[in-house]
Coordinates of C-alpha atoms in Angstrom, one line a residue:
Chain A
M99 CA -19.4 152.4 203.1
I100 CA -16.9 150.1 204.9
F101 CA -17.3 146.4 204.5
L102 CA -15.2 143.7 206.0
D103 CA -16.1 140.1 205.4
N104 CA -14.4 137.3 207.4
V105 CA -11.1 139.2 207.6
W106 CA -8.1 137.4 209.2
K107 CA -4.6 138.8 209.8
R108 CA -1.8 137.0 211.5
F109 CA 1.7 138.2 212.5
G110 CA 3.9 135.2 213.0
R111 CA 1.9 132.9 215.3
I112 CA -0.3 135.6 216.7
Y113 CA -3.7 136.3 215.1
A114 CA -4.3 140.0 215.3
V115 CA -7.7 139.9 213.6
Q116 CA -9.8 136.7 213.5
G117 CA -12.7 136.5 211.1
V118 CA -13.9 140.1 211.5
S119 CA -17.1 140.8 209.5
L120 CA -18.5 144.3 209.7
E121 CA -20.4 146.8 207.8
V122 CA -20.4 150.6 208.5
N123 CA -23.0 152.6 206.8
E124 CA -22.6 156.0 205.0
G125 CA -22.6 158.9 207.4
E126 CA -22.4 156.7 210.4
V127 CA -20.0 157.2 213.3
F128 CA -18.8 153.7 214.3
G129 CA -16.8 153.3 217.5
Y130 CA -14.3 150.5 217.6
L131 CA -13.5 149.6 221.2
G132 CA -11.2 147.1 222.8
P133 CA -8.3 146.8 225.2
N134 CA -4.7 147.3 224.1
G135 CA -3.5 144.7 221.5
A136 CA -7.1 143.7 220.7
G137 CA -6.6 144.3 217.0
K138 CA -8.1 147.8 216.6
T139 CA -5.1 149.4 214.9
T140 CA -4.6 146.3 212.7
T141 CA -8.2 146.6 211.5
I142 CA -7.7 150.3 210.7
R143 CA -4.5 149.5 208.8
I144 CA -6.3 146.8 206.8
I145 CA -9.2 149.2 206.0
S146 CA -6.6 151.9 205.0
T147 CA -4.8 149.4 202.8
L148 CA -1.5 149.6 204.8
L149 CA -1.9 145.9 205.5
K150 CA -3.3 143.1 203.4
P151 CA -5.5 140.6 205.2
D152 CA -4.4 137.0 205.0
E153 CA -8.0 136.0 204.3
G154 CA -11.3 137.8 203.7
Y155 CA -12.5 140.8 201.7
V156 CA -12.4 144.5 202.4
E157 CA -14.3 147.2 200.6
V158 CA -14.4 151.0 201.2
G159 CA -16.9 153.1 199.3
G160 CA -17.7 150.3 197.0
I161 CA -14.0 149.9 196.0
S162 CA -12.0 146.7 196.8
A163 CA -9.1 147.5 199.1
L164 CA -7.3 144.5 197.8
E165 CA -7.6 145.2 194.1
M166 CA -7.5 149.0 194.0
P167 CA -5.8 150.2 197.1
E168 CA -4.7 153.5 195.7
K169 CA -8.4 154.3 194.8
V170 CA -9.4 153.5 198.4
R171 CA -6.6 155.8 199.7
E172 CA -8.1 158.6 197.6
I173 CA -11.4 158.6 199.5
I174 CA -10.2 158.0 203.0
G175 CA -8.5 160.3 205.5
V176 CA -6.6 158.7 208.3
L177 CA -5.5 160.0 211.7
P178 CA -3.0 157.4 213.0
E179 CA -2.4 157.1 216.7
N180 CA 1.1 158.5 216.2
V181 CA 0.5 161.6 214.2
N182 CA 3.3 160.9 211.7
L183 CA 3.9 164.5 210.6
Y184 CA 7.0 165.8 208.9
E185 CA 8.7 167.7 211.7
N186 CA 11.2 169.3 209.4
L187 CA 8.3 171.0 207.5
T188 CA 6.1 173.8 208.7
G189 CA 2.5 173.2 209.6
E190 CA 1.4 174.8 206.4
E191 CA 3.9 172.8 204.3
N192 CA 2.7 169.6 205.8
L193 CA -0.8 170.4 204.6
L194 CA 0.4 171.6 201.3
F195 CA 2.2 168.4 200.6
F196 CA -1.0 166.4 201.1
A197 CA -2.9 168.9 199.0
K198 CA -0.4 168.3 196.2
V199 CA -0.5 164.5 196.3
F200 CA -4.3 164.5 196.4
N201 CA -4.2 166.8 193.4
L202 CA -6.2 169.6 194.9
P203 CA -6.3 172.7 192.6
K204 CA -4.0 175.4 193.9
S205 CA -6.7 177.9 194.8
V206 CA -8.8 175.2 196.5
A207 CA -5.8 173.9 198.4
E208 CA -4.8 177.4 199.6
E209 CA -8.4 178.2 200.7
R210 CA -8.8 174.9 202.5
I211 CA -5.5 175.1 204.2
R212 CA -6.2 178.6 205.4
E213 CA -9.6 177.5 206.6
Y214 CA -8.4 174.4 208.5
L215 CA -5.4 176.2 210.1
E216 CA -7.8 178.8 211.4
F217 CA -10.4 176.3 212.5
F218 CA -7.8 174.3 214.5
G219 CA -6.2 177.5 215.9
L220 CA -2.9 177.0 214.1
E221 CA -3.0 180.1 211.9
N222 CA -0.4 181.9 214.0
R223 CA 2.0 179.0 214.0
K224 CA 1.6 177.9 210.4
N225 CA 5.2 178.9 209.5
D226 CA 6.8 177.2 212.4
L227 CA 8.4 173.8 212.0
V228 CA 6.1 171.0 213.2
G229 CA 9.0 169.8 215.4
K230 CA 8.4 172.8 217.6
Y231 CA 4.6 172.1 218.0
S232 CA 3.1 170.7 221.2
K233 CA 1.5 167.3 221.2
G234 CA -2.0 168.8 221.0
M235 CA -1.1 171.1 218.1
K236 CA 0.4 168.1 216.2
K237 CA -2.8 166.1 216.7
R238 CA -4.9 169.0 215.5
L239 CA -2.7 169.4 212.4
A240 CA -2.8 165.7 211.7
L241 CA -6.6 165.9 211.9
A242 CA -6.6 168.8 209.5
R243 CA -4.3 166.8 207.2
A244 CA -6.7 163.8 207.3
M245 CA -9.6 166.0 206.3
L246 CA -7.9 168.2 203.8
H247 CA -9.1 166.3 200.7
N248 CA -12.7 166.0 201.9
P249 CA -12.6 162.2 202.3
R250 CA -15.7 160.2 202.3
V251 CA -14.4 158.0 205.1
L252 CA -12.4 159.1 208.1
L253 CA -10.4 156.6 210.1
L254 CA -9.5 157.9 213.5
D255 CA -7.2 155.9 215.7
E256 CA -7.4 157.3 219.3
P257 CA -8.2 160.9 218.1
T258 CA -8.2 162.4 221.6
S259 CA -5.4 160.6 223.2
G260 CA -2.7 162.8 224.6
L261 CA -4.8 165.9 224.3
S262 CA -5.7 168.4 227.0
P263 CA -9.4 168.2 228.0
E264 CA -10.3 171.5 226.1
V265 CA -8.6 170.4 222.9
A266 CA -10.1 166.9 223.2
L267 CA -13.5 168.5 223.5
E268 CA -12.7 170.7 220.4
V269 CA -11.8 167.5 218.4
E270 CA -14.9 165.8 219.7
N271 CA -17.1 168.6 218.6
L272 CA -15.4 168.7 215.2
I273 CA -16.0 165.0 214.7
K274 CA -19.6 165.5 215.6
R275 CA -20.0 168.4 213.2
L276 CA -18.3 166.4 210.4
S277 CA -20.6 163.5 210.8
E278 CA -23.7 165.7 211.0
R279 CA -23.0 168.2 208.3
E280 CA -20.7 166.5 205.8
N281 CA -22.3 163.1 206.0
I282 CA -18.8 161.6 206.3
T283 CA -18.4 158.1 207.6
I284 CA -16.3 157.9 210.6
F285 CA -14.6 154.8 212.0
L286 CA -13.3 155.7 215.4
S287 CA -11.0 153.5 217.4
T288 CA -10.8 154.6 221.0
H289 CA -10.3 153.6 224.6
N290 CA -12.4 156.6 225.6
L291 CA -15.8 155.0 226.3
D292 CA -17.4 158.4 227.2
L293 CA -16.3 159.7 223.8
A294 CA -17.7 156.7 222.1
E295 CA -20.9 156.9 224.0
R296 CA -21.3 160.6 223.0
L297 CA -20.2 160.3 219.4
C298 CA -20.9 156.9 218.0
D299 CA -24.1 155.7 216.4
R300 CA -22.9 152.1 216.8
I301 CA -20.1 150.5 218.6
G302 CA -18.1 147.3 218.1
I303 CA -16.0 145.6 220.7
I304 CA -13.0 143.6 219.6
I305 CA -11.1 141.3 222.0
N306 CA -8.1 139.2 221.0
G307 CA -8.8 139.9 217.3
K308 CA -12.5 138.8 217.5
L309 CA -15.3 141.2 217.1
V310 CA -17.5 140.1 220.0
L311 CA -20.2 142.7 220.0
V312 CA -21.7 145.2 217.5
E313 CA -24.6 147.2 218.8
E314 CA -26.3 150.6 218.4
T315 CA -25.0 152.8 221.2
R316 CA -28.5 153.9 222.3
K317 CA -29.4 150.2 222.7
V318 CA -26.4 149.5 224.7
E319 CA -27.6 151.9 227.4
T320 CA -30.7 149.8 228.1
F321 CA -32.7 149.6 231.2
T322 CA -32.0 146.6 233.3
S323 CA -34.4 144.6 235.3
E324 CA -33.2 146.4 238.4
V325 CA -34.6 149.3 240.2
I326 CA -32.8 151.6 242.7
I327 CA -34.6 153.0 245.7
K328 CA -32.8 155.7 247.6
I329 CA -34.1 156.3 251.2
R330 CA -33.0 158.7 253.9
Q331 CA -32.5 155.9 256.5
K332 CA -30.0 153.1 256.5
A333 CA -31.3 150.5 254.1
R334 CA -30.2 147.6 256.3
N335 CA -33.1 148.5 258.7
Y336 CA -35.6 147.3 256.1
E337 CA -34.1 144.0 255.1
N338 CA -37.1 142.1 256.5
I339 CA -39.4 143.8 254.0
L340 CA -37.1 143.0 251.1
E341 CA -36.6 139.4 251.8
K342 CA -39.1 138.3 249.2
W343 CA -37.0 139.9 246.5
S344 CA -33.5 139.5 245.2
Y345 CA -31.8 142.7 246.4
Q346 CA -28.5 144.4 247.2
I347 CA -27.9 147.1 249.7
V348 CA -25.3 149.9 249.3
E349 CA -25.5 152.4 252.2
N350 CA -29.0 154.0 251.8
H351 CA -29.6 152.5 248.3
I352 CA -31.6 149.4 247.7
I353 CA -30.9 147.7 244.4
L354 CA -33.8 145.5 243.7
K355 CA -34.3 142.9 241.0
V356 CA -38.0 143.1 239.7
V357 CA -39.9 141.1 237.1
N358 CA -42.9 143.4 236.8
Y359 CA -41.8 147.0 237.4
G360 CA -45.4 148.5 237.3
E361 CA -46.8 146.1 239.9
E362 CA -43.8 145.3 242.2
V363 CA -42.2 148.7 242.7
P364 CA -45.3 150.5 244.0
K365 CA -45.9 147.6 246.4
I366 CA -42.4 147.7 247.8
I367 CA -42.5 151.5 248.2
K368 CA -45.8 151.2 250.0
D369 CA -44.3 148.6 252.4
L370 CA -41.2 150.7 253.0
V371 CA -43.2 153.9 253.7
Q372 CA -45.5 152.0 256.1
N373 CA -42.4 150.9 258.0
G374 CA -41.2 154.5 258.3
A375 CA -38.8 154.7 255.4
E376 CA -38.5 158.1 253.8
I377 CA -38.2 157.6 250.0
L378 CA -35.8 160.1 248.3
E379 CA -35.6 158.6 244.8
V380 CA -36.8 155.7 242.8
Y381 CA -35.2 155.0 239.4
P382 CA -34.5 152.1 237.1
K383 CA -30.9 151.0 236.9
R384 CA -29.4 151.7 233.4
E385 CA -26.5 149.7 232.0
T386 CA -24.0 152.1 230.5
L387 CA -21.5 151.5 227.8
W388 CA -18.9 151.2 230.5
D389 CA -20.8 148.4 232.2
V390 CA -21.3 146.6 228.9
Y391 CA -17.7 147.0 227.9
M392 CA -16.4 145.7 231.2
R393 CA -18.8 142.8 231.1
V394 CA -17.8 141.9 227.6
I395 CA -14.0 142.1 228.1
R396 CA -14.3 140.1 231.3
G397 CA -16.0 137.4 229.2
G398 CA -19.6 138.1 230.2
Chain B
M119 CA 0.6 155.4 184.2
V120 CA 2.6 157.5 186.5
R121 CA 0.7 160.6 187.8
S122 CA 2.9 163.6 187.6
Y123 CA 1.2 165.5 190.4
I124 CA 2.1 162.7 192.9
V125 CA 5.7 162.6 191.7
K126 CA 6.0 166.4 191.8
G127 CA 4.3 166.5 195.2
I128 CA 6.7 164.0 196.8
I129 CA 9.8 165.6 195.2
W130 CA 8.6 169.0 196.5
K131 CA 8.3 167.5 200.0
E132 CA 11.7 165.8 199.8
W133 CA 13.5 168.9 198.6
R134 CA 11.9 171.1 201.3
E135 CA 13.2 168.6 203.9
L136 CA 16.6 168.2 202.2
F137 CA 17.5 171.9 201.8
R138 CA 16.5 172.5 205.4
T139 CA 19.0 169.9 206.6
K140 CA 22.1 172.1 206.8
T141 CA 24.5 169.2 207.5
I142 CA 23.6 167.4 204.3
V143 CA 23.8 170.6 202.2
A144 CA 27.1 171.5 203.8
T145 CA 28.5 168.0 203.2
L146 CA 27.5 168.0 199.5
S147 CA 28.8 171.5 199.0
I148 CA 32.2 170.5 200.5
I149 CA 32.5 167.4 198.3
S150 CA 31.7 169.5 195.2
I151 CA 34.2 172.3 196.1
M152 CA 36.9 169.7 196.9
F153 CA 36.6 167.9 193.6
S154 CA 35.8 170.8 191.3
I155 CA 38.1 173.5 192.7
I156 CA 40.6 172.3 195.3
L157 CA 41.7 169.1 193.5
P158 CA 42.6 170.8 190.2
L159 CA 44.3 173.6 192.1
I160 CA 46.4 171.1 194.0
F161 CA 47.4 169.2 190.8
S162 CA 48.2 172.4 189.1
F163 CA 50.3 173.6 192.0
A164 CA 52.1 170.3 192.0
L165 CA 52.6 170.6 188.3
T166 CA 54.1 174.0 188.6
L167 CA 56.6 172.7 191.2
E168 CA 57.5 169.5 189.6
G169 CA 57.6 170.7 186.0
T170 CA 55.8 169.0 183.1
D171 CA 58.0 166.0 182.4
E172 CA 56.7 163.8 185.2
S173 CA 55.0 160.5 184.3
I174 CA 51.3 161.1 184.4
P175 CA 48.7 158.7 183.1
I176 CA 47.7 159.7 179.6
G177 CA 44.8 158.3 177.7
G178 CA 45.2 157.0 174.1
E179 CA 42.5 159.2 172.5
L180 CA 43.5 162.8 172.8
G181 CA 42.1 164.1 169.6
N182 CA 43.8 167.2 168.2
F183 CA 46.4 167.5 170.9
T184 CA 49.8 167.0 169.3
T185 CA 52.7 168.1 171.4
E186 CA 53.7 166.2 174.5
L187 CA 52.8 169.1 176.7
E188 CA 49.3 169.3 175.2
K189 CA 48.8 165.5 175.6
M190 CA 50.0 165.6 179.1
L191 CA 47.7 168.4 180.1
A192 CA 44.8 166.9 178.3
G193 CA 45.5 163.6 179.9
L194 CA 45.6 165.0 183.3
Y195 CA 42.8 167.5 183.2
I196 CA 40.4 165.9 180.7
L197 CA 40.8 162.2 181.3
F198 CA 42.3 161.7 184.8
L199 CA 40.8 164.3 187.1
P200 CA 37.2 164.2 185.8
L201 CA 37.0 160.6 187.2
F202 CA 37.0 162.3 190.6
L203 CA 34.1 164.4 189.4
T204 CA 32.2 161.4 188.4
L205 CA 32.2 160.5 192.0
I206 CA 30.2 163.7 192.9
P207 CA 26.8 162.6 191.7
I208 CA 27.5 159.1 192.9
I209 CA 28.5 160.1 196.5
A210 CA 25.7 162.8 196.6
S211 CA 23.0 160.4 195.4
S212 CA 24.2 157.6 197.6
T213 CA 24.2 159.9 200.7
L214 CA 20.7 161.0 200.1
A215 CA 19.1 157.8 198.7
V216 CA 20.0 155.6 201.6
Y217 CA 17.7 157.6 203.9
S218 CA 14.7 157.5 201.5
F219 CA 12.6 154.9 203.2
V220 CA 14.5 153.9 206.3
G221 CA 14.8 157.6 207.2
E222 CA 11.0 158.0 207.1
K223 CA 10.8 154.8 209.1
E224 CA 13.0 156.2 211.8
R225 CA 11.3 159.6 211.8
K226 CA 7.9 157.7 212.0
T227 CA 6.5 159.4 208.9
L228 CA 6.5 156.4 206.7
E229 CA 2.8 155.5 207.5
S230 CA 1.7 159.0 206.3
L231 CA 3.7 158.6 203.1
L232 CA 2.2 155.1 202.4
L233 CA -1.3 156.5 203.0
I234 CA -1.2 158.9 200.0
P235 CA -2.9 157.6 196.9
A236 CA 0.3 156.6 195.1
T237 CA 1.1 153.3 193.6
D238 CA 4.2 151.5 194.6
F239 CA 5.9 152.5 191.4
E240 CA 5.0 156.1 191.8
L241 CA 6.4 156.2 195.3
L242 CA 9.6 154.5 194.2
I243 CA 10.2 156.7 191.2
S244 CA 9.4 159.8 193.2
K245 CA 11.9 158.9 195.8
I246 CA 14.5 158.0 193.2
L247 CA 14.1 161.3 191.2
S248 CA 14.0 163.4 194.3
V249 CA 17.5 162.3 195.1
Y250 CA 18.8 161.8 191.5
I251 CA 17.9 165.3 190.2
P252 CA 19.9 167.3 192.8
A253 CA 22.8 164.9 192.7
I254 CA 23.1 165.2 188.9
A255 CA 22.6 168.9 189.0
L256 CA 25.4 169.1 191.6
G257 CA 27.6 166.9 189.3
F258 CA 27.0 169.2 186.3
I259 CA 27.6 172.4 188.2
S260 CA 30.8 171.0 189.7
N261 CA 32.0 169.9 186.3
L262 CA 31.2 173.3 184.8
I263 CA 33.1 175.1 187.6
Y264 CA 36.0 172.6 187.2
F265 CA 36.2 173.0 183.5
L266 CA 36.2 176.8 183.6
I267 CA 38.9 176.8 186.2
V268 CA 41.1 174.3 184.3
K269 CA 40.5 176.0 181.0
L270 CA 41.5 179.4 182.5
Y271 CA 44.5 178.0 184.2
I272 CA 45.9 176.2 181.1
E273 CA 45.2 179.2 178.8
V274 CA 46.9 181.6 181.2
T275 CA 49.8 179.3 182.1
Y276 CA 50.5 177.4 178.9
S277 CA 48.6 179.4 176.2
I278 CA 46.8 176.3 175.1
T279 CA 43.1 176.3 174.3
L280 CA 41.5 173.4 176.1
L281 CA 38.3 172.1 174.5
P282 CA 36.1 169.5 176.1
H283 CA 37.2 166.0 174.9
P284 CA 34.6 163.4 173.8
I285 CA 35.8 161.1 176.6
Y286 CA 35.3 163.9 179.2
L287 CA 31.8 164.7 177.7
L288 CA 30.8 161.1 177.7
T289 CA 32.0 160.6 181.2
V290 CA 30.2 163.6 182.5
F291 CA 27.0 163.5 180.6
L292 CA 26.4 159.8 180.1
L293 CA 28.5 157.5 182.3
A294 CA 28.2 159.5 185.5
P295 CA 24.4 160.1 185.3
T296 CA 23.7 156.5 184.4
L297 CA 25.9 155.2 187.1
A298 CA 24.4 157.6 189.6
F299 CA 20.9 156.3 188.7
L300 CA 22.0 152.8 189.4
V301 CA 23.6 153.9 192.7
V302 CA 20.3 155.6 193.7
E303 CA 18.3 152.5 192.9
L304 CA 20.7 150.3 194.9
N305 CA 20.6 152.7 197.9
V306 CA 16.8 152.8 197.8
F307 CA 16.8 149.1 197.8
I308 CA 19.0 149.1 200.9
S309 CA 16.6 151.7 202.4
I310 CA 13.7 149.3 201.8
I311 CA 15.2 146.2 203.3
T312 CA 16.8 147.7 206.4
D313 CA 15.2 148.6 209.6
N314 CA 17.5 151.4 210.7
I315 CA 19.8 154.1 209.3
K316 CA 22.9 152.6 210.8
T317 CA 22.5 149.2 209.0
A318 CA 21.6 151.1 205.8
E319 CA 24.8 153.2 206.0
N320 CA 26.9 150.1 206.6
L321 CA 25.4 148.4 203.6
Q322 CA 25.8 151.5 201.5
G323 CA 29.6 151.1 201.7
T324 CA 29.4 147.9 199.7
I325 CA 27.8 149.8 196.8
L326 CA 30.5 152.5 196.8
L327 CA 33.4 150.1 197.1
P328 CA 33.6 149.1 193.4
F329 CA 33.7 152.7 192.3
I330 CA 36.4 153.5 194.9
L331 CA 38.4 150.5 193.6
L332 CA 38.0 151.8 190.0
L333 CA 39.3 155.1 191.1
I334 CA 42.3 153.6 192.9
G335 CA 43.0 151.6 189.7
T336 CA 42.9 154.8 187.7
L337 CA 45.1 156.6 190.1
S338 CA 47.7 153.9 189.9
G339 CA 47.4 153.9 186.1
A340 CA 46.1 150.4 185.9
V341 CA 42.7 151.4 184.5
I342 CA 42.4 154.0 181.8
L343 CA 39.1 153.9 179.9
T344 CA 38.8 154.5 176.2
L345 CA 35.8 156.0 174.4
K346 CA 34.4 152.6 173.4
E347 CA 34.9 151.2 176.9
I348 CA 33.0 154.1 178.4
L349 CA 30.2 153.6 176.0
A350 CA 30.1 149.8 176.6
I351 CA 30.1 150.4 180.4
T352 CA 27.3 153.0 180.1
I353 CA 25.1 150.7 178.1
T354 CA 25.7 147.8 180.5
I355 CA 24.8 150.1 183.5
A356 CA 21.7 151.4 181.7
I357 CA 20.4 147.8 181.2
A358 CA 21.2 147.1 184.9
T359 CA 19.1 150.2 186.0
I360 CA 16.0 148.8 184.2
G361 CA 16.5 145.4 185.9
T362 CA 17.1 147.0 189.2
L363 CA 14.0 149.2 189.0
K364 CA 11.9 146.1 188.3
A365 CA 13.5 144.3 191.2
L366 CA 12.8 147.3 193.4
E367 CA 9.1 147.3 192.6
K368 CA 8.9 143.6 193.3
K369 CA 10.7 144.0 196.6
F370 CA 8.6 147.0 197.7
T371 CA 6.0 145.7 200.2
R372 CA 4.2 148.3 202.2
E373 CA 3.4 145.8 204.9
K374 CA 7.0 144.8 205.5
L375 CA 7.9 148.5 205.7
I376 CA 5.6 149.2 208.6
T377 CA 5.6 146.0 210.6

């Protein structure tokens, strides 16, 4: 649904995007992660036809973003990081404007606007100027605007930033619902790794304009070759038993590197118990998205 | 091909915003009242005090007016004062057009506008028309009010029936609208190339300057346009509007607007 092939973008001497190639499938939620200034927003702007790449090819829904940008804009909905709403118009008028320029029939537009205003809890404030809205309300309205024309692709730039936890959760649930029910493709740029972990089918990490990792989210959270043994006593007391292995001790936790989990772990536990250790928990160490992200951006 | 729903949609949005901005509406109303009501009243009052034998610029083509009084009145009210009214759509369109893109840039709404499925030409023509239509409407309404006041005043005071003169009609319905279109285009151009409203407003002055000079020339009696001259100027301006529109489309780069 979204296809980028060797995309480059430079601003002056700075390369914002360097040879990014990426394919996002229909109905997929793709998380685009990276530190500030990594090139996330530039990539979204290239996909949404606001910027033209210096090199490379971009396609959305089978349409070339370089040759038919207005056709691409018809099938995408964009939530920019700064919501960019018309503050001198009411909430309802903001949506109505977009309904008009996307050529929604009047009855459909009215119905959909009513539905979204209700869904986002803005029904009672629909006749207020957006300038009087709170940050969270603006974000909700901007999301409603992005979805108003039933886009096939939704590009979300930091959708939950600046929102209170309960509104962020609402937005998160909505994104989840959209991806499940509407089969909409979602390209989500975020700093929020927990959100990405919960929502995204796949994630990509961009650093200094280079896409350094693309992986299925469930595969990112892999088991490592380490096992954690939690005991009641101080773990330092049992260092003589552990000396054959590579290990770390954090208070009453022993983090042990093992090669053969099935053979080595029962043996260690047996030795520990025989030496008076009371085992509380034994579990394999998992590498979370957070661990992977930090490892990647630190150049691991 | 220009899609009418996009043009209508953008105009709808622009007008909603415009008519909600009370300062702009008030400014335009004051300009209109000044030129269409106050100005002829001041001249008429001065005329009453000074008598009718003062030297007032009179055009050469005054049609059926025969007596010196008729010629003088027609010259004043049909040829001279309407030049001020020509300024109404020009000032109005200039005031509004200069904010078209740079205003959106400053209000941080430009990205939203650029994300709608409009072509560059559709965006430009929508912005131009959204300014041009109210400016021209204001010009026509002001002229109508002006003409009715002047007609009534002359009929009551001098018992002379004043009919619209071809020069007046040509100025109001052809020269002023064509000129206003060019002014809108030039202001939109400024709005595209500038980064902030202050710079845009400063540049805007350079567009209005030739028209102000023309007005000063007319006031001093140095420039009085004939029917043919008005027609020739109108045609020249019309050609310039086509060229400017093409130049605008060429200069309009989305990327430069948002970076």
